[in-house]
C-alpha positions as CSV (number, residue, x, y, z in Angstrom):
1,M,93.6,-80.7,208.0
2,S,94.0,-78.8,204.8
3,K,93.0,-80.4,201.8
4,L,95.3,-77.9,199.7
5,S,98.9,-79.4,198.9
6,I,102.0,-77.7,199.2
7,C,104.0,-78.5,196.3
8,E,107.2,-76.6,197.3
9,D,108.7,-74.8,200.0
10,S,111.9,-72.9,199.9
11,G,112.7,-73.0,203.4
12,A,113.7,-69.9,206.0
13,P,116.5,-68.0,204.5
14,H,119.7,-68.9,206.4
15,G,120.3,-66.9,209.3
16,S,117.4,-65.0,209.2
17,V,115.0,-64.0,211.9
18,D,112.6,-61.6,210.3
19,Y,112.1,-62.9,206.9
20,T,108.6,-62.9,205.3
21,T,106.9,-65.9,204.1
22,I,104.8,-65.6,201.0
23,I,102.5,-68.5,200.4
24,L,101.2,-68.4,196.8
25,L,97.9,-69.7,195.3
26,H,97.6,-70.5,191.5
27,G,95.0,-69.4,189.0
28,Y,92.6,-70.9,186.6
29,S,94.1,-74.2,184.5
30,W,97.4,-73.3,185.7
31,H,99.1,-74.9,188.9
32,S,101.6,-73.4,191.1
33,G,104.6,-74.6,188.8
34,I,104.1,-71.5,187.0
35,F,105.4,-69.6,190.1
36,S,108.8,-71.9,190.0
37,K,111.1,-69.4,189.0
38,L,110.5,-67.3,192.0
39,V,112.3,-69.8,194.4
40,P,115.7,-69.4,193.8
41,L,115.2,-65.6,194.7
42,A,113.9,-66.4,198.1
43,K,117.0,-65.8,199.9
44,T,117.9,-62.5,198.1
45,Y,114.6,-61.1,198.9
46,N,114.5,-62.7,202.7
47,V,111.5,-64.4,201.9
48,R,110.2,-67.9,202.4
49,I,108.4,-69.0,199.3
50,V,105.6,-71.5,199.4
51,L,103.8,-72.9,196.5
52,V,100.0,-74.6,197.2
53,N,98.0,-76.3,195.0
54,R,94.4,-75.9,195.1
55,R,91.7,-78.8,195.1
56,D,91.6,-80.7,192.2
57,Y,95.1,-80.0,191.1
58,P,98.4,-82.4,191.5
59,G,98.9,-83.2,194.7
60,A,95.7,-81.6,196.3
61,V,92.7,-83.7,197.8
62,P,90.1,-83.8,194.9
63,Y,86.7,-82.3,195.3
64,S,84.4,-85.1,196.7
65,K,81.1,-85.9,194.9
66,E,79.2,-84.4,197.7
67,D,81.1,-81.0,196.9
68,R,80.8,-81.6,193.1
69,A,77.0,-82.0,193.6
70,A,76.6,-78.6,195.1
71,L,77.9,-76.9,192.5
72,D,75.9,-78.9,190.2
73,A,72.7,-77.8,192.2
74,A,74.2,-74.6,192.3
75,A,74.3,-74.3,188.6
76,A,70.7,-75.7,187.8
77,E,69.2,-73.3,190.4
78,V,70.8,-70.1,189.2
79,E,68.2,-68.9,186.6
80,S,65.3,-70.4,188.8
81,D,66.4,-69.6,192.5
82,L,68.9,-66.9,192.9
83,A,69.1,-66.9,196.6
84,A,69.4,-70.5,197.0
85,A,71.9,-71.1,194.5
86,Q,74.2,-68.0,196.0
87,A,74.0,-69.6,199.3
88,K,75.4,-72.6,197.7
89,V,78.4,-71.3,196.2
90,L,79.2,-69.5,199.4
91,S,78.8,-72.5,201.3
92,F,81.1,-74.0,198.9
93,M,84.0,-71.2,199.1
94,E,83.4,-71.1,203.0
95,D,84.6,-74.7,203.0
96,N,87.4,-73.5,200.7
97,A,88.3,-70.7,202.9
98,R,88.6,-73.4,206.1
99,D,90.9,-75.2,203.8
100,L,93.2,-72.7,203.3
101,Y,92.9,-71.2,206.6
102,N,93.5,-74.8,208.1
103,L,96.8,-74.9,205.7
104,L,98.0,-71.7,207.3
105,M,97.3,-72.5,210.8
106,G,99.3,-75.9,210.2
107,F,102.4,-74.1,208.8
108,V,102.4,-71.7,211.5
109,T,102.6,-74.3,214.0
110,K,105.2,-76.5,212.5
111,N,107.2,-73.8,211.6
112,D,109.2,-71.2,213.5
113,I,107.6,-68.5,211.6
114,P,108.6,-64.7,212.7
115,K,105.8,-62.3,213.4
116,T,104.8,-59.5,211.6
117,S,107.0,-57.0,213.0
118,V,105.8,-53.6,215.2
119,Q,106.3,-51.5,212.4
120,G,104.6,-53.7,209.7
121,D,107.8,-53.9,207.4
122,S,109.1,-57.4,208.3
123,G,108.3,-60.7,209.2
124,G,104.9,-61.9,208.8
125,I,103.3,-63.9,206.3
126,M,101.8,-62.8,202.9
127,V,99.0,-64.5,201.3
128,C,98.9,-64.3,197.7
129,G,96.2,-65.7,195.1
130,W,97.1,-64.9,191.4
131,S,94.2,-64.6,188.9
132,F,91.1,-66.7,189.6
133,G,93.1,-67.7,192.7
134,G,91.8,-64.4,194.2
135,A,88.6,-66.0,195.0
136,W,90.1,-68.2,197.8
137,L,91.6,-65.1,199.5
138,I,88.3,-63.0,199.1
139,A,86.7,-66.0,200.7
140,L,89.4,-66.1,203.5
141,L,89.0,-62.9,204.7
142,A,85.3,-62.9,204.5
143,Y,85.2,-66.2,206.9
144,T,88.2,-66.4,208.8
145,E,86.8,-64.8,211.7
146,S,84.2,-67.8,212.1
147,F,86.8,-70.4,212.3
148,P,88.0,-71.6,215.7
149,A,91.7,-70.1,216.5
150,D,92.7,-73.1,218.9
151,N,94.5,-71.0,221.3
152,L,96.6,-69.4,217.8
153,D,95.9,-66.0,216.8
154,L,96.6,-66.5,213.1
155,G,96.0,-62.6,212.6
156,V,99.4,-61.7,214.4
157,Y,101.0,-63.7,211.7
158,I,99.5,-62.7,208.7
159,R,101.0,-59.5,207.5
160,R,99.2,-59.0,203.9
161,V,96.5,-60.5,201.8
162,I,97.5,-60.1,197.8
163,L,94.9,-59.8,195.1
164,Y,97.7,-60.6,192.4
165,D,96.3,-59.5,188.8
166,V,92.8,-60.9,189.6
167,P,90.1,-60.1,187.3
168,Y,86.9,-58.3,187.9
169,H,84.6,-61.0,187.6
170,T,86.3,-63.1,190.3
171,L,85.8,-59.9,192.3
172,G,82.2,-59.8,191.7
173,Y,82.3,-56.6,189.7
174,P,80.3,-56.4,186.8
175,P,81.4,-56.0,183.5
176,L,82.9,-52.7,181.8
177,N,79.7,-51.2,179.8
178,G,78.0,-54.6,180.6
179,D,80.5,-56.2,177.9
180,T,82.5,-59.5,178.5
181,Y,83.7,-59.1,175.0
182,G,87.2,-60.8,174.7
183,N,87.9,-63.6,176.9
184,P,87.2,-66.6,175.3
185,L,86.0,-68.5,177.9
186,F,82.9,-66.1,177.7
187,D,82.6,-66.3,173.8
188,T,79.4,-68.6,173.1
189,S,80.8,-68.7,169.4
190,L,83.3,-71.1,170.3
191,E,82.9,-74.8,170.8
192,P,83.7,-75.7,174.3
193,S,86.9,-77.7,173.3
194,E,88.1,-74.7,172.0
195,K,87.8,-72.2,174.5
196,I,90.3,-73.4,177.1
197,R,92.9,-73.6,174.4
198,L,92.3,-70.0,172.8
199,F,92.1,-68.9,176.6
200,A,95.6,-70.1,177.2
201,D,97.0,-67.7,174.5
202,W,94.5,-64.8,175.2
203,V,95.3,-64.7,179.0
204,S,99.3,-65.0,178.5
205,G,99.9,-62.0,175.8
206,Y,101.0,-58.7,176.2
207,Y,98.2,-55.8,175.7
208,K,98.6,-52.2,175.1
209,H,96.0,-50.4,176.7
210,T,94.8,-46.7,176.6
211,D,94.6,-44.5,179.4
212,S,90.7,-44.6,178.9
213,L,88.7,-47.4,180.3
214,D,86.5,-47.4,176.9
215,D,89.3,-47.9,174.8
216,L,90.9,-51.1,176.5
217,E,92.2,-53.6,174.1
218,R,89.8,-56.6,174.3
219,R,90.6,-59.1,172.3
220,T,94.0,-58.9,170.2
221,P,97.5,-58.9,172.2
222,L,100.6,-57.5,170.6
223,A,102.5,-59.7,168.1
224,H,105.6,-58.5,170.2
225,P,106.2,-59.7,172.7
226,P,104.5,-63.0,172.3
227,P,102.1,-64.6,174.1
228,T,103.6,-66.6,177.5
229,I,102.3,-69.8,176.5
230,S,104.1,-69.5,172.9
231,T,107.7,-69.4,174.2
232,M,107.3,-72.2,176.7
233,T,108.6,-75.3,175.9
234,A,106.4,-78.7,176.1
235,E,108.6,-79.4,179.5
236,E,107.7,-76.1,180.5
237,L,103.9,-76.3,180.0
238,A,103.7,-79.7,181.4
239,S,105.1,-78.6,184.8
240,A,102.7,-75.6,185.1
241,L,99.7,-76.2,183.1
242,Y,96.8,-78.5,184.0
243,P,93.8,-77.9,182.1
244,S,91.4,-80.0,183.4
245,P,89.7,-78.2,186.0
246,G,89.2,-75.6,183.7
247,E,87.6,-77.5,181.2
248,P,83.8,-77.9,180.7
249,G,82.4,-79.7,183.5
250,G,85.9,-79.1,186.0
251,A,85.4,-77.5,189.2
252,D,87.1,-74.4,188.2
253,C,85.1,-74.0,185.1
254,E,81.6,-74.5,187.0
255,L,82.6,-72.4,190.3
256,N,83.6,-69.6,187.6
257,N,80.4,-69.7,185.9
258,V,77.7,-69.9,188.9
259,G,80.0,-67.7,191.3
260,I,79.5,-65.0,189.2
261,Q,75.8,-65.6,187.9
262,S,74.9,-66.0,191.2
263,G,76.6,-63.0,192.7
264,A,78.4,-65.3,195.4
265,F,81.8,-63.3,194.3
266,K,80.3,-59.9,195.0
267,V,78.9,-61.0,198.4
268,L,82.9,-62.5,199.3
269,R,84.5,-59.2,198.1
270,T,82.2,-56.9,200.0
271,N,82.4,-58.7,203.4
272,A,86.1,-59.1,202.8
273,L,87.0,-55.4,202.3
274,R,85.0,-54.6,205.5
275,P,86.9,-56.0,208.6
276,P,85.1,-57.5,211.8
277,E,84.6,-55.3,214.4
278,S,86.1,-57.1,216.9
279,E,89.2,-57.7,219.1
280,K,91.2,-60.6,221.1
281,R,93.0,-60.2,224.3
282,L,96.4,-62.2,224.3
283,D,97.7,-61.4,227.5
284,E,97.0,-58.7,230.1
285,D,99.0,-56.2,228.1
286,T,98.1,-57.1,224.3
287,V,95.2,-56.8,222.5
288,S,95.1,-57.9,219.0
289,N,92.7,-56.8,216.1
290,G,93.0,-60.0,214.7
291,W,92.5,-60.4,210.9
292,A,90.8,-56.6,211.2
293,D,94.4,-55.5,210.8
294,V,95.3,-57.5,208.0
295,E,95.8,-55.2,205.0
296,V,94.9,-55.8,201.3
297,L,97.6,-55.3,198.0
298,F,95.9,-55.2,194.7
299,V,99.0,-55.7,192.3
300,W,98.0,-55.4,188.6
301,C,100.0,-55.7,185.7
302,D,99.2,-53.0,183.1
303,A,100.1,-55.1,179.9
304,S,97.7,-57.9,181.3
305,P,94.3,-58.6,179.6
306,W,91.8,-56.1,180.2
307,E,90.2,-57.6,183.2
308,P,92.5,-57.3,186.0
309,T,92.8,-53.6,184.7
310,W,89.2,-53.3,185.2
311,G,89.4,-55.2,188.3
312,Y,91.8,-52.6,189.7
313,Y,89.7,-49.5,188.3
314,A,86.6,-51.1,189.8
315,M,88.0,-51.8,193.4
316,R,89.9,-48.6,193.5
317,Q,86.4,-46.8,192.8
318,E,84.6,-48.7,195.4
319,V,87.7,-48.0,198.1
320,E,87.9,-44.4,197.4
321,E,83.7,-43.9,197.5
322,A,83.9,-46.0,200.8
323,R,86.4,-43.7,202.3
324,K,84.5,-41.1,201.8
325,A,81.4,-42.1,203.0
326,G,83.1,-43.1,206.2
327,D,82.8,-47.1,206.0
328,N,84.6,-49.3,208.0
329,L,87.1,-50.4,205.3
330,R,90.3,-52.4,205.4
331,K,93.9,-50.8,204.7
332,V,93.8,-51.3,200.9
333,M,96.8,-50.7,198.9
334,F,97.7,-50.9,195.1
335,A,100.8,-51.7,193.3
336,R,100.8,-50.9,189.4
337,V,103.4,-53.3,187.5
338,R,104.2,-51.2,184.4
339,N,105.0,-53.2,180.8
340,A,104.0,-56.4,182.8
341,N,101.7,-59.1,181.3
342,H,99.6,-61.9,183.3
343,F,102.6,-64.2,183.4
344,I,105.5,-61.5,184.5
345,H,106.6,-63.8,187.1
346,W,107.4,-66.3,184.7
347,H,109.5,-63.9,182.8
348,V,111.0,-61.4,185.3
349,P,110.3,-63.1,188.8
350,D,112.2,-60.3,190.7
351,I,110.1,-57.8,189.8
352,I,107.0,-59.5,191.0
353,L,108.6,-60.1,194.5
354,R,109.8,-56.5,194.6
355,A,105.9,-55.6,193.8
356,F,104.4,-57.9,196.4
357,L,106.7,-56.5,199.2
358,V,106.3,-52.8,198.5
359,T,105.4,-50.5,201.6
360,A,103.0,-47.8,200.6
361,S,100.2,-45.9,202.8
362,D,96.8,-46.6,202.3
363,A,96.4,-43.5,200.2
364,E,99.3,-44.3,197.8
365,E,99.8,-46.5,194.7
366,V,103.2,-47.9,193.9
367,V,104.5,-48.4,190.5
368,V,107.1,-50.7,189.7
369,N,108.5,-50.4,186.5
370,V,109.7,-53.3,184.4
371,G,111.1,-51.1,181.9
372,S,110.4,-52.3,178.3
373,A,108.2,-55.5,177.9
374,A,109.7,-58.5,178.5
């Protein structure tokens, strides 16, 4: 049984037999309420929207004392015994991946979900992790083949895994030019109590980046449009912002730090992009490659803070180099959303739904244009 919580489900579009289910996991200190504006659009796009809260967020099962002790031990060992710290974080993330897997299995079992079409352009499930939530998606891909199938091949339902504006460090890439400058969470000059408050403004701003990676704007958002958080009412903030897991001592804060420092996120990403070489016989006529057939779509918003932009470039470079080397790699695609900030789902929700649903070959990059900044 999953310890995650389904907070909202738009339900199947009336009369549709080929709808796509999109299951969304939230980011750092923002729970799934931040995706609420997507739900009314479900029928228009022939999708079913399912919003999920991670552990330690409203409705989900809190982490146990044993869970937190494992993170504490990893944090204590990260400088003295890196391998031991990494192993503890990987075990912690395997448990989180199992929770997500159990949620998906339960959802498919309880609902008459259309399977992915033969053409791969309708039906099925897209699992999306926004921002820090992307760590749960790379863990899912890294570990899912080791979980028991219970006579249900989930791989024939999972059509796509979406890494939605995921920052480089959540994917285990090194900082750009060795510099983490900009993100208040990593600013040692700030008091711990200041970090999460300043982070909310910083992460929800609009940024004007150049085409040069060396000149990405690290710290100062545009004055107009203003940061998303400054446009939200107190009621809207209460419906979506839940700071405690991201505050000092919170589970997200601790996992973020030790996942980066131990190299665990790098291990998860590397394994996630390289599918298992296995196949399953469903019946005498049908052979499934299961999760090996699941594609990855990296959606990035080019007016977001620099960290997801660098995450995109780093993954694109890794994918291109792996293909040239002949590595066994998943189908990985990229979609750029122009003039969109990290919270475009709040401002222009139909645009991000279009980005999630794009079709492209693994050699292409799709551009979805918001127009002028929202």
